[in-house]
């Protein structure tokens, strides 16, 4: 396999955090969980708003179809910014530490989201409104690019080796919780007020509510110490001057393979959690409240998948779980839209949660898998960059092109494209191989594994 020398790398004394540290893992897991709740909540509420409200609020002159495409294009801008955020915050995360960087990413994400909630509409300030919206989306993307990697490392670098998959799942679990929270917030605001009021100002409530999450998240993160793996690296051999350069010097193939391996989960998550909301209301003509209710069920489904995938990965290995989840995703991608196009409420209530569950099943092992794949000196940068590139390819592109492809070529053709992205991930997972046996503080070598 491509990382064979890592498997035989000598272990050093105290190479893994001891089991004695496990009682403190609850605090560590909470700190990681709440940060990604905020990240995915902020991304999730934008995706929901892009499907339900933003075409009228920020792109009214384009009409319903083009306005929806423009809204999802603005969603995609954040994915373009994520790799740059990974390089920026990864640099400081690898040089100064995980904790300080995670506090910075949380503040930037929270501020950007609250400002979206305070944004004037196109009806008030014209074309400046969508421009400002895109600027704030770029800020969100930069923050998100540094958040997930830091949260994953915060958990995995504190965790005992035999339970690393379980503890490293909490950032991904935060994503599932955020989907439930985001859709629940929109569900309640849409139920408790008229559609006119909701479009007028009710959509702002979920964005402004993120302020409370940020305050709680900062309180939790300030109470947790730096990871023992990073502290050991800093004491033993110092930190990297330019982590980005080292990542591509020593493990360029792994960066690319990790990107491909994570692509399918992003594609399923953002098709299920974002595009299908629009598809359910505009194409299948289902009510917005019903679709949001099913989307909440989708958040629970992805959470269940994350827990199952993570626990199984500690017992059977990361590779096997991810391979089986991705194989199932290839088949499901081909079946999804023909099933949805039957048009019934029951079928939609099955299609969206199953999509999200398969995404979660593949996501469960990813936190540990990505942490184990890269060396400590540049791990923050490499994990963040791989994850963000996967998000740009799998999460940013499919929702953007889905409407136009389905409209011109049909839903089954889009299903083939979705299946192809899952197949790409499957090949990359097979090429990377198993990582469960690797120590996180193994020495960096001068040859790419």
CSV table of C-alpha atoms in Angstrom, one decimal:
chain,number,residue,atom,x,y,z
A,1,UNK,CA,0.0,0.0,0.0
A,2,UNK,CA,1.0,3.6,-0.4
A,3,UNK,CA,1.9,4.1,3.2
A,4,UNK,CA,3.7,0.9,4.0
A,5,UNK,CA,6.6,2.5,5.8
A,6,UNK,CA,4.2,4.1,8.2
A,7,UNK,CA,3.1,0.7,9.3
A,8,UNK,CA,6.6,-0.3,10.4
A,9,UNK,CA,7.5,3.1,11.9
A,10,UNK,CA,9.0,2.5,15.4
A,11,UNK,CA,6.9,3.6,18.3
A,12,UNK,CA,8.4,5.9,20.8
A,13,UNK,CA,7.8,5.8,24.6
A,14,UNK,CA,4.5,7.5,25.4
A,15,UNK,CA,3.6,7.6,21.8
A,16,UNK,CA,-0.1,7.7,22.4
A,17,UNK,CA,-2.2,9.5,25.0
A,18,UNK,CA,-2.8,7.1,27.8
A,19,UNK,CA,-6.1,5.7,28.8
A,20,UNK,CA,-5.9,7.7,31.9
A,21,UNK,CA,-6.8,10.7,29.8
A,22,UNK,CA,-10.1,9.2,28.8
A,23,UNK,CA,-12.2,10.8,31.6
A,24,UNK,CA,-11.3,14.3,30.2
A,25,UNK,CA,-12.4,13.2,26.7
A,26,UNK,CA,-16.0,14.3,27.4
A,27,UNK,CA,-14.9,17.9,27.7
A,28,UNK,CA,-12.7,17.5,24.6
A,29,UNK,CA,-15.5,15.9,22.6
A,30,UNK,CA,-17.9,18.7,23.7
A,31,UNK,CA,-15.4,21.4,22.5
A,32,UNK,CA,-15.0,19.6,19.2
A,33,UNK,CA,-18.7,18.9,18.8
A,34,UNK,CA,-19.9,22.5,19.5
A,35,UNK,CA,-17.5,24.0,17.0
A,36,UNK,CA,-18.6,21.9,14.2
A,37,UNK,CA,-22.2,22.4,15.2
A,38,UNK,CA,-21.6,26.1,14.6
A,39,UNK,CA,-19.8,25.5,11.4
A,40,UNK,CA,-22.4,23.2,9.9
A,41,UNK,CA,-25.2,25.1,11.4
A,42,UNK,CA,-24.0,28.3,9.7
A,43,UNK,CA,-23.5,26.4,6.4
A,44,UNK,CA,-26.8,24.5,6.8
A,45,UNK,CA,-29.0,27.5,7.4
A,46,UNK,CA,-27.5,29.2,4.4
A,47,UNK,CA,-28.2,26.2,2.3
A,48,UNK,CA,-31.8,26.0,3.6
A,49,UNK,CA,-32.3,29.8,3.1
A,50,UNK,CA,-30.8,29.5,-0.4
A,51,UNK,CA,-33.5,26.9,-1.3
A,52,UNK,CA,-36.4,28.7,0.4
A,53,UNK,CA,-35.9,32.4,0.6
A,54,UNK,CA,-32.7,33.9,-0.9
A,55,UNK,CA,-33.9,33.8,-4.5
A,56,UNK,CA,-36.7,36.3,-3.6
A,57,UNK,CA,-34.6,38.3,-1.0
A,58,UNK,CA,-31.3,38.7,-2.8
A,59,UNK,CA,-31.8,37.7,-6.4
A,60,UNK,CA,-35.4,38.8,-7.2
A,61,UNK,CA,-34.5,40.2,-10.7
A,62,UNK,CA,-33.3,36.8,-11.9
A,63,UNK,CA,-36.6,35.0,-11.5
A,64,UNK,CA,-37.3,31.8,-9.6
A,65,UNK,CA,-35.1,29.3,-11.5
A,66,UNK,CA,-32.1,31.6,-12.2
A,67,UNK,CA,-32.4,33.0,-8.7
A,68,UNK,CA,-32.2,29.6,-7.2
A,69,UNK,CA,-29.1,28.8,-9.2
A,70,UNK,CA,-27.5,32.1,-8.1
A,71,UNK,CA,-28.3,31.4,-4.5
A,72,UNK,CA,-26.5,28.0,-4.7
A,73,UNK,CA,-23.7,29.6,-6.6
A,74,UNK,CA,-23.2,31.9,-3.6
A,75,UNK,CA,-23.2,28.8,-1.5
A,76,UNK,CA,-20.5,27.4,-3.7
A,77,UNK,CA,-18.3,30.5,-3.2
A,78,UNK,CA,-17.8,29.4,0.4
A,79,UNK,CA,-16.5,26.1,-0.7
A,80,UNK,CA,-14.0,27.8,-3.0
A,81,UNK,CA,-12.7,29.8,0.0
A,82,UNK,CA,-12.4,26.7,2.3
A,83,UNK,CA,-9.0,25.5,0.9
A,84,UNK,CA,-7.5,28.9,1.4
A,85,UNK,CA,-8.9,28.9,5.0
A,86,UNK,CA,-7.3,25.5,5.5
A,87,UNK,CA,-3.9,26.8,4.4
A,88,UNK,CA,-4.2,30.0,6.5
A,89,UNK,CA,-5.5,28.5,9.7
A,90,UNK,CA,-3.6,25.3,9.2
A,91,UNK,CA,-0.4,27.3,9.2
A,92,UNK,CA,-1.1,28.7,12.6
A,93,UNK,CA,-2.7,25.5,13.9
A,94,UNK,CA,0.5,23.6,13.1
A,95,UNK,CA,2.8,26.4,14.4
A,96,UNK,CA,1.0,27.9,17.4
A,97,UNK,CA,-1.4,25.0,18.4
A,98,UNK,CA,-4.8,23.7,17.8
A,99,UNK,CA,-6.6,25.5,20.7
A,100,UNK,CA,-5.7,29.1,19.7
A,101,UNK,CA,-6.5,28.5,16.1
A,102,UNK,CA,-9.9,26.9,16.9
A,103,UNK,CA,-10.9,30.0,18.9
A,104,UNK,CA,-10.1,32.2,15.9
A,105,UNK,CA,-12.1,30.1,13.4
A,106,UNK,CA,-15.1,30.1,15.7
A,107,UNK,CA,-15.1,33.8,16.1
A,108,UNK,CA,-14.8,34.4,12.4
A,109,UNK,CA,-17.6,32.0,11.5
A,110,UNK,CA,-19.9,33.3,14.2
A,111,UNK,CA,-19.4,37.0,13.2
A,112,UNK,CA,-19.9,36.3,9.5
A,113,UNK,CA,-23.2,34.4,10.2
A,114,UNK,CA,-24.6,37.1,12.4
A,115,UNK,CA,-23.8,39.7,9.8
A,116,UNK,CA,-25.8,37.7,7.2
A,117,UNK,CA,-28.7,37.9,9.5
A,118,UNK,CA,-28.4,41.7,9.6
A,119,UNK,CA,-27.9,42.1,5.8
A,120,UNK,CA,-30.1,44.6,3.9
A,121,UNK,CA,-32.0,43.0,1.0
A,122,UNK,CA,-31.7,43.6,-2.7
A,123,UNK,CA,-35.0,45.6,-2.4
A,124,UNK,CA,-33.3,48.0,0.1
A,125,UNK,CA,-29.8,48.5,-1.4
A,126,UNK,CA,-29.9,46.9,-4.8
A,127,UNK,CA,-27.0,44.9,-6.3
A,128,UNK,CA,-24.8,45.7,-3.3
A,129,UNK,CA,-26.8,43.2,-1.3
A,130,UNK,CA,-25.8,40.0,-3.2
A,131,UNK,CA,-22.2,41.3,-3.3
A,132,UNK,CA,-22.1,41.7,0.4
A,133,UNK,CA,-23.7,38.3,0.8
A,134,UNK,CA,-20.9,36.8,-1.2
A,135,UNK,CA,-18.2,38.6,0.8
A,136,UNK,CA,-19.7,37.1,4.0
A,137,UNK,CA,-19.9,33.7,2.4
A,138,UNK,CA,-16.1,33.9,1.7
A,139,UNK,CA,-15.5,34.7,5.3
A,140,UNK,CA,-17.6,31.7,6.4
A,141,UNK,CA,-15.6,29.6,3.9
A,142,UNK,CA,-12.3,30.7,5.3
A,143,UNK,CA,-13.4,29.9,8.9
A,144,UNK,CA,-14.9,26.6,7.9
A,145,UNK,CA,-11.6,25.6,6.2
A,146,UNK,CA,-9.8,25.8,9.5
A,147,UNK,CA,-12.5,24.6,11.8
A,148,UNK,CA,-13.2,21.0,11.0
A,149,UNK,CA,-9.5,19.9,10.9
A,150,UNK,CA,-8.8,21.6,14.2
A,151,UNK,CA,-11.8,20.1,15.8
A,152,UNK,CA,-10.9,16.6,14.5
A,153,UNK,CA,-7.3,16.9,15.7
A,154,UNK,CA,-8.4,18.3,19.1
A,155,UNK,CA,-10.3,15.0,19.6
A,156,UNK,CA,-8.0,12.5,18.0
A,157,UNK,CA,-4.8,13.9,19.5
A,158,UNK,CA,-6.3,13.6,23.0
A,159,UNK,CA,-7.9,10.2,22.4
A,160,UNK,CA,-6.6,6.8,23.5
A,161,UNK,CA,-5.5,4.9,20.4
A,162,UNK,CA,-8.1,2.0,20.6
A,163,UNK,CA,-11.0,4.4,20.8
A,164,UNK,CA,-9.7,7.1,18.4
A,165,UNK,CA,-12.5,6.4,15.9
A,166,UNK,CA,-15.2,7.0,18.5
A,167,UNK,CA,-13.8,10.2,19.9
A,168,UNK,CA,-12.7,11.6,16.6
A,169,UNK,CA,-16.3,11.2,15.3
A,170,UNK,CA,-17.6,14.1,17.4
A,171,UNK,CA,-16.8,16.9,14.9
A,172,UNK,CA,-18.8,14.9,12.3
A,173,UNK,CA,-21.5,14.2,14.8
A,174,UNK,CA,-21.7,18.0,15.3
A,175,UNK,CA,-22.6,18.2,11.6
A,176,UNK,CA,-25.6,16.0,12.0
A,177,UNK,CA,-26.7,17.9,15.1
A,178,UNK,CA,-26.4,21.2,13.1
A,179,UNK,CA,-28.6,19.9,10.3
A,180,UNK,CA,-31.3,19.1,12.8
A,181,UNK,CA,-30.9,22.4,14.5
A,182,UNK,CA,-30.8,24.5,11.3
A,183,UNK,CA,-33.9,22.8,9.9
A,184,UNK,CA,-35.7,22.9,13.2
A,185,UNK,CA,-35.1,26.6,13.5
A,186,UNK,CA,-36.4,27.3,10.0
A,187,UNK,CA,-39.3,24.9,10.6
A,188,UNK,CA,-40.4,26.7,13.8
A,189,UNK,CA,-40.0,30.2,12.2
A,190,UNK,CA,-42.0,29.2,9.2
A,191,UNK,CA,-44.7,27.5,11.3
A,192,UNK,CA,-45.0,30.3,13.8
A,193,UNK,CA,-45.3,33.1,11.2
A,194,UNK,CA,-46.9,33.7,7.8
A,195,UNK,CA,-44.9,33.1,4.6
A,196,UNK,CA,-44.9,36.8,4.0
A,197,UNK,CA,-43.4,37.5,7.4
A,198,UNK,CA,-40.9,34.6,7.0
A,199,UNK,CA,-39.7,36.0,3.7
A,200,UNK,CA,-39.7,39.5,5.1
A,201,UNK,CA,-37.7,39.0,8.2
A,202,UNK,CA,-38.3,35.6,9.8
A,203,UNK,CA,-35.4,34.0,7.8
A,204,UNK,CA,-33.0,36.2,9.8
A,205,UNK,CA,-33.7,34.5,13.1
A,206,UNK,CA,-31.7,31.4,12.5
A,207,UNK,CA,-28.6,33.5,11.5
A,208,UNK,CA,-28.9,35.8,14.5
A,209,UNK,CA,-29.4,32.8,16.9
A,210,UNK,CA,-25.9,31.5,16.0
A,211,UNK,CA,-24.5,34.2,18.4
A,212,UNK,CA,-25.7,32.1,21.3
A,213,UNK,CA,-23.9,29.0,20.0
A,214,UNK,CA,-20.6,31.0,19.6
A,215,UNK,CA,-20.7,32.3,23.1
A,216,UNK,CA,-21.2,28.8,24.5
A,217,UNK,CA,-18.5,27.3,22.2
A,218,UNK,CA,-15.9,29.9,23.2
A,219,UNK,CA,-16.6,29.1,26.9
A,220,UNK,CA,-16.1,25.4,26.3
A,221,UNK,CA,-12.9,25.8,24.2
A,222,UNK,CA,-11.2,28.2,26.5
A,223,UNK,CA,-11.4,25.6,29.3
A,224,UNK,CA,-9.5,22.8,27.4
A,225,UNK,CA,-5.8,22.4,27.3
A,226,UNK,CA,-3.7,22.0,24.1
A,227,UNK,CA,-3.4,18.4,22.7
A,228,UNK,CA,-0.6,16.2,24.1
A,229,UNK,CA,0.5,15.1,20.7
A,230,UNK,CA,1.1,18.7,19.5
A,231,UNK,CA,2.9,19.6,22.8
A,232,UNK,CA,5.1,16.5,22.4
A,233,UNK,CA,5.9,17.5,18.8
A,234,UNK,CA,6.8,21.1,19.8
A,235,UNK,CA,9.0,19.9,22.7
A,236,UNK,CA,10.8,17.1,20.8
A,237,UNK,CA,11.6,18.6,17.4
A,238,UNK,CA,9.8,21.9,17.1
A,239,UNK,CA,7.1,23.0,14.7
A,240,UNK,CA,7.2,23.4,10.9
A,241,UNK,CA,8.1,26.8,9.5
A,242,UNK,CA,5.9,26.3,6.4
A,243,UNK,CA,3.5,23.3,7.0
A,244,UNK,CA,1.9,23.6,3.6
A,245,UNK,CA,5.2,23.1,1.9
A,246,UNK,CA,6.1,20.2,4.1
A,247,UNK,CA,2.7,18.5,3.5
A,248,UNK,CA,3.3,18.5,-0.3
A,249,UNK,CA,7.0,17.6,0.1
A,250,UNK,CA,6.4,14.5,2.2
A,251,UNK,CA,2.8,13.3,1.5
A,252,UNK,CA,1.5,14.9,-1.7
A,253,UNK,CA,-0.2,11.6,-2.8
A,254,UNK,CA,-2.0,11.3,0.5
A,255,UNK,CA,-3.4,14.8,0.3
A,256,UNK,CA,-4.9,14.0,-3.1
A,257,UNK,CA,-6.2,10.5,-2.1
A,258,UNK,CA,-7.7,11.9,1.1
A,259,UNK,CA,-9.5,14.5,-0.9
A,260,UNK,CA,-10.9,11.9,-3.2
A,261,UNK,CA,-11.9,9.6,-0.3
A,262,UNK,CA,-13.9,12.3,1.4
A,263,UNK,CA,-15.7,13.6,-1.8
A,264,UNK,CA,-18.6,11.1,-1.8
A,265,UNK,CA,-19.7,12.0,1.8
A,266,UNK,CA,-19.8,15.7,0.9
A,267,UNK,CA,-21.8,15.0,-2.3
A,268,UNK,CA,-24.4,13.0,-0.4
A,269,UNK,CA,-24.6,15.4,2.5
A,270,UNK,CA,-25.2,18.5,0.4
A,271,UNK,CA,-27.5,16.8,-2.1
A,272,UNK,CA,-29.5,15.4,0.8
A,273,UNK,CA,-29.3,18.3,3.2
A,274,UNK,CA,-29.5,21.2,0.7
A,275,UNK,CA,-30.6,20.4,-2.8
A,276,UNK,CA,-33.3,17.9,-2.0
A,277,UNK,CA,-35.0,20.6,0.1
A,278,UNK,CA,-35.3,22.7,-3.0
A,279,UNK,CA,-36.2,19.7,-5.1
A,280,UNK,CA,-39.0,18.6,-2.7
A,281,UNK,CA,-40.6,22.0,-2.8
A,282,UNK,CA,-40.1,23.2,-6.4
A,283,UNK,CA,-40.1,19.9,-8.4
A,284,UNK,CA,-42.2,17.5,-6.2
A,285,UNK,CA,-44.5,20.3,-5.0
A,286,UNK,CA,-44.3,19.3,-1.4
A,287,UNK,CA,-45.0,21.8,1.4
A,288,UNK,CA,-42.0,23.7,2.9
A,289,UNK,CA,-42.9,22.6,6.4
A,290,UNK,CA,-43.1,18.9,5.4
A,291,UNK,CA,-39.8,19.1,3.6
A,292,UNK,CA,-38.1,20.8,6.6
A,293,UNK,CA,-39.6,18.1,8.9
A,294,UNK,CA,-38.0,15.4,6.7
A,295,UNK,CA,-34.8,17.3,6.6
A,296,UNK,CA,-34.7,17.2,10.4
A,297,UNK,CA,-35.1,13.4,10.2
A,298,UNK,CA,-32.2,13.5,7.7
A,299,UNK,CA,-30.0,15.2,10.4
A,300,UNK,CA,-30.9,12.4,12.8
A,301,UNK,CA,-30.1,9.8,10.1
A,302,UNK,CA,-26.6,11.2,9.4
A,303,UNK,CA,-25.9,11.3,13.1
A,304,UNK,CA,-26.9,7.7,13.5
A,305,UNK,CA,-24.7,6.8,10.5
A,306,UNK,CA,-21.7,8.7,12.0
A,307,UNK,CA,-21.9,6.9,15.4
A,308,UNK,CA,-22.3,3.4,13.7
A,309,UNK,CA,-19.5,4.1,11.3
A,310,UNK,CA,-17.1,5.4,14.0
A,311,UNK,CA,-17.7,2.5,16.4
A,312,UNK,CA,-17.3,-0.1,13.7
A,313,UNK,CA,-14.1,1.5,12.5
A,314,UNK,CA,-12.5,1.0,15.9
A,315,UNK,CA,-13.4,-2.7,15.8
A,316,UNK,CA,-12.9,-3.6,12.1
A,317,UNK,CA,-10.8,-0.7,10.7
A,318,UNK,CA,-11.4,2.6,8.9
A,319,UNK,CA,-11.0,1.2,5.4
A,320,UNK,CA,-13.6,-1.6,5.6
A,321,UNK,CA,-16.3,0.6,6.9
A,322,UNK,CA,-15.6,3.4,4.4
A,323,UNK,CA,-15.5,0.9,1.5
A,324,UNK,CA,-18.9,-0.7,2.4
A,325,UNK,CA,-20.5,2.7,2.9
A,326,UNK,CA,-19.2,4.0,-0.4
A,327,UNK,CA,-20.2,0.9,-2.3
A,328,UNK,CA,-23.7,1.3,-1.0
A,329,UNK,CA,-23.6,5.0,-1.9
A,330,UNK,CA,-22.8,4.2,-5.6
A,331,UNK,CA,-25.9,2.0,-5.9
A,332,UNK,CA,-28.1,4.5,-4.0
A,333,UNK,CA,-27.0,7.4,-6.1
A,334,UNK,CA,-28.4,5.6,-9.2
A,335,UNK,CA,-31.6,4.7,-7.5
A,336,UNK,CA,-32.3,8.0,-5.6
A,337,UNK,CA,-33.9,10.2,-8.2
A,338,UNK,CA,-36.0,7.5,-9.9
A,339,UNK,CA,-37.4,6.7,-6.5
A,340,UNK,CA,-38.0,10.4,-5.6
A,341,UNK,CA,-39.7,11.1,-8.9
A,342,UNK,CA,-42.5,8.7,-7.9
A,343,UNK,CA,-43.6,11.9,-6.2
A,344,UNK,CA,-45.2,10.7,-3.0
A,345,UNK,CA,-44.6,12.1,0.5
A,346,UNK,CA,-43.6,8.7,1.8
A,347,UNK,CA,-41.0,8.1,-0.8
A,348,UNK,CA,-39.4,11.5,-0.1
A,349,UNK,CA,-39.5,10.7,3.6
A,350,UNK,CA,-37.4,7.6,2.8
A,351,UNK,CA,-35.1,9.0,0.1
A,352,UNK,CA,-33.7,12.0,2.0
A,353,UNK,CA,-32.8,10.2,5.3
A,354,UNK,CA,-31.3,7.2,3.5
A,355,UNK,CA,-29.0,9.6,1.6
A,356,UNK,CA,-28.0,11.2,4.8
A,357,UNK,CA,-27.5,8.0,6.6
A,358,UNK,CA,-25.1,6.6,4.0
A,359,UNK,CA,-23.2,9.9,4.2
A,360,UNK,CA,-22.9,9.6,7.9
A,361,UNK,CA,-21.8,6.0,7.7
A,362,UNK,CA,-18.8,7.0,5.6
A,363,UNK,CA,-18.1,10.1,7.7
A,364,UNK,CA,-17.9,8.2,10.9
A,365,UNK,CA,-14.4,6.9,10.4
A,366,UNK,CA,-13.1,10.0,8.6
A,367,UNK,CA,-12.0,12.0,11.6
A,368,UNK,CA,-9.6,9.3,12.8
A,369,UNK,CA,-8.7,8.3,9.2
A,370,UNK,CA,-7.5,11.7,8.2
A,371,UNK,CA,-5.7,12.3,11.5
A,372,UNK,CA,-3.8,9.0,11.2
A,373,UNK,CA,-2.9,9.6,7.6
A,374,UNK,CA,-0.7,12.7,8.2
A,375,UNK,CA,2.3,13.6,10.4
A,376,UNK,CA,2.0,16.0,13.3
A,377,UNK,CA,4.2,18.7,11.9
A,378,UNK,CA,1.7,19.5,9.1
A,379,UNK,CA,-1.3,17.5,10.1
A,380,UNK,CA,-3.7,20.5,10.7
A,381,UNK,CA,-2.8,21.9,7.2
A,382,UNK,CA,-3.0,18.5,5.4
A,383,UNK,CA,-6.3,17.4,7.0
A,384,UNK,CA,-7.9,20.7,6.5
A,385,UNK,CA,-6.8,21.1,2.9
A,386,UNK,CA,-7.9,17.5,2.0
A,387,UNK,CA,-11.2,18.0,3.7
A,388,UNK,CA,-11.8,21.4,2.1
A,389,UNK,CA,-10.9,20.3,-1.4
A,390,UNK,CA,-13.3,17.4,-1.0
A,391,UNK,CA,-15.9,19.9,0.2
A,392,UNK,CA,-15.3,22.1,-2.8
A,393,UNK,CA,-15.6,19.2,-5.3
A,394,UNK,CA,-18.3,17.1,-3.6
A,395,UNK,CA,-20.2,19.7,-1.6
A,396,UNK,CA,-20.0,22.8,-3.8
A,397,UNK,CA,-20.4,21.5,-7.3
A,398,UNK,CA,-23.3,19.0,-7.2
A,399,UNK,CA,-25.9,21.3,-5.7
A,400,UNK,CA,-24.8,24.0,-8.1
A,401,UNK,CA,-25.1,21.9,-11.3
A,402,UNK,CA,-28.0,19.7,-10.1
A,403,UNK,CA,-30.8,22.0,-11.2
A,404,UNK,CA,-29.5,22.7,-14.7
A,405,UNK,CA,-28.5,19.0,-15.4
A,406,UNK,CA,-31.8,17.7,-14.1
A,407,UNK,CA,-33.7,20.3,-16.0
A,408,UNK,CA,-32.0,19.6,-19.3
A,409,UNK,CA,-30.9,15.9,-19.2
A,410,UNK,CA,-33.1,14.4,-16.5
A,411,UNK,CA,-32.6,13.3,-12.9
A,412,UNK,CA,-31.2,9.9,-13.8
A,413,UNK,CA,-28.2,11.5,-15.6
A,414,UNK,CA,-27.5,13.5,-12.5
A,415,UNK,CA,-27.7,10.3,-10.5
A,416,UNK,CA,-25.0,8.8,-12.8
A,417,UNK,CA,-22.8,11.9,-12.0
A,418,UNK,CA,-23.4,11.5,-8.3
A,419,UNK,CA,-22.6,7.7,-8.5
A,420,UNK,CA,-19.3,8.6,-10.4
A,421,UNK,CA,-18.2,10.9,-7.5
A,422,UNK,CA,-18.9,8.0,-5.1
A,423,UNK,CA,-16.9,5.6,-7.3
A,424,UNK,CA,-14.0,8.1,-7.2
A,425,UNK,CA,-14.0,8.0,-3.4
A,426,UNK,CA,-14.1,4.2,-3.4
A,427,UNK,CA,-11.0,4.0,-5.6
A,428,UNK,CA,-9.1,6.5,-3.4
A,429,UNK,CA,-10.1,4.7,-0.2
A,430,UNK,CA,-8.8,1.4,-1.6
A,431,UNK,CA,-5.5,3.1,-2.6
A,432,UNK,CA,-4.9,4.6,0.8
A,433,UNK,CA,-5.4,1.4,2.7
A,434,UNK,CA,-5.8,0.9,6.5
A,435,UNK,CA,-4.7,3.6,9.0
A,436,UNK,CA,-6.0,2.3,12.4
A,437,UNK,CA,-2.7,0.8,13.5
A,438,UNK,CA,-0.7,4.1,13.0
A,439,UNK,CA,0.6,6.1,15.9
A,440,UNK,CA,-0.2,9.8,15.7
A,441,UNK,CA,3.3,10.9,16.9
A,442,UNK,CA,5.3,8.7,14.6
A,443,UNK,CA,8.4,10.5,13.3
A,444,UNK,CA,8.2,12.4,10.0
A,445,UNK,CA,10.3,10.7,7.3
A,446,UNK,CA,11.9,12.2,4.2
A,447,UNK,CA,10.0,9.9,1.9
A,448,UNK,CA,6.4,10.0,1.0
A,449,UNK,CA,4.5,7.0,2.5
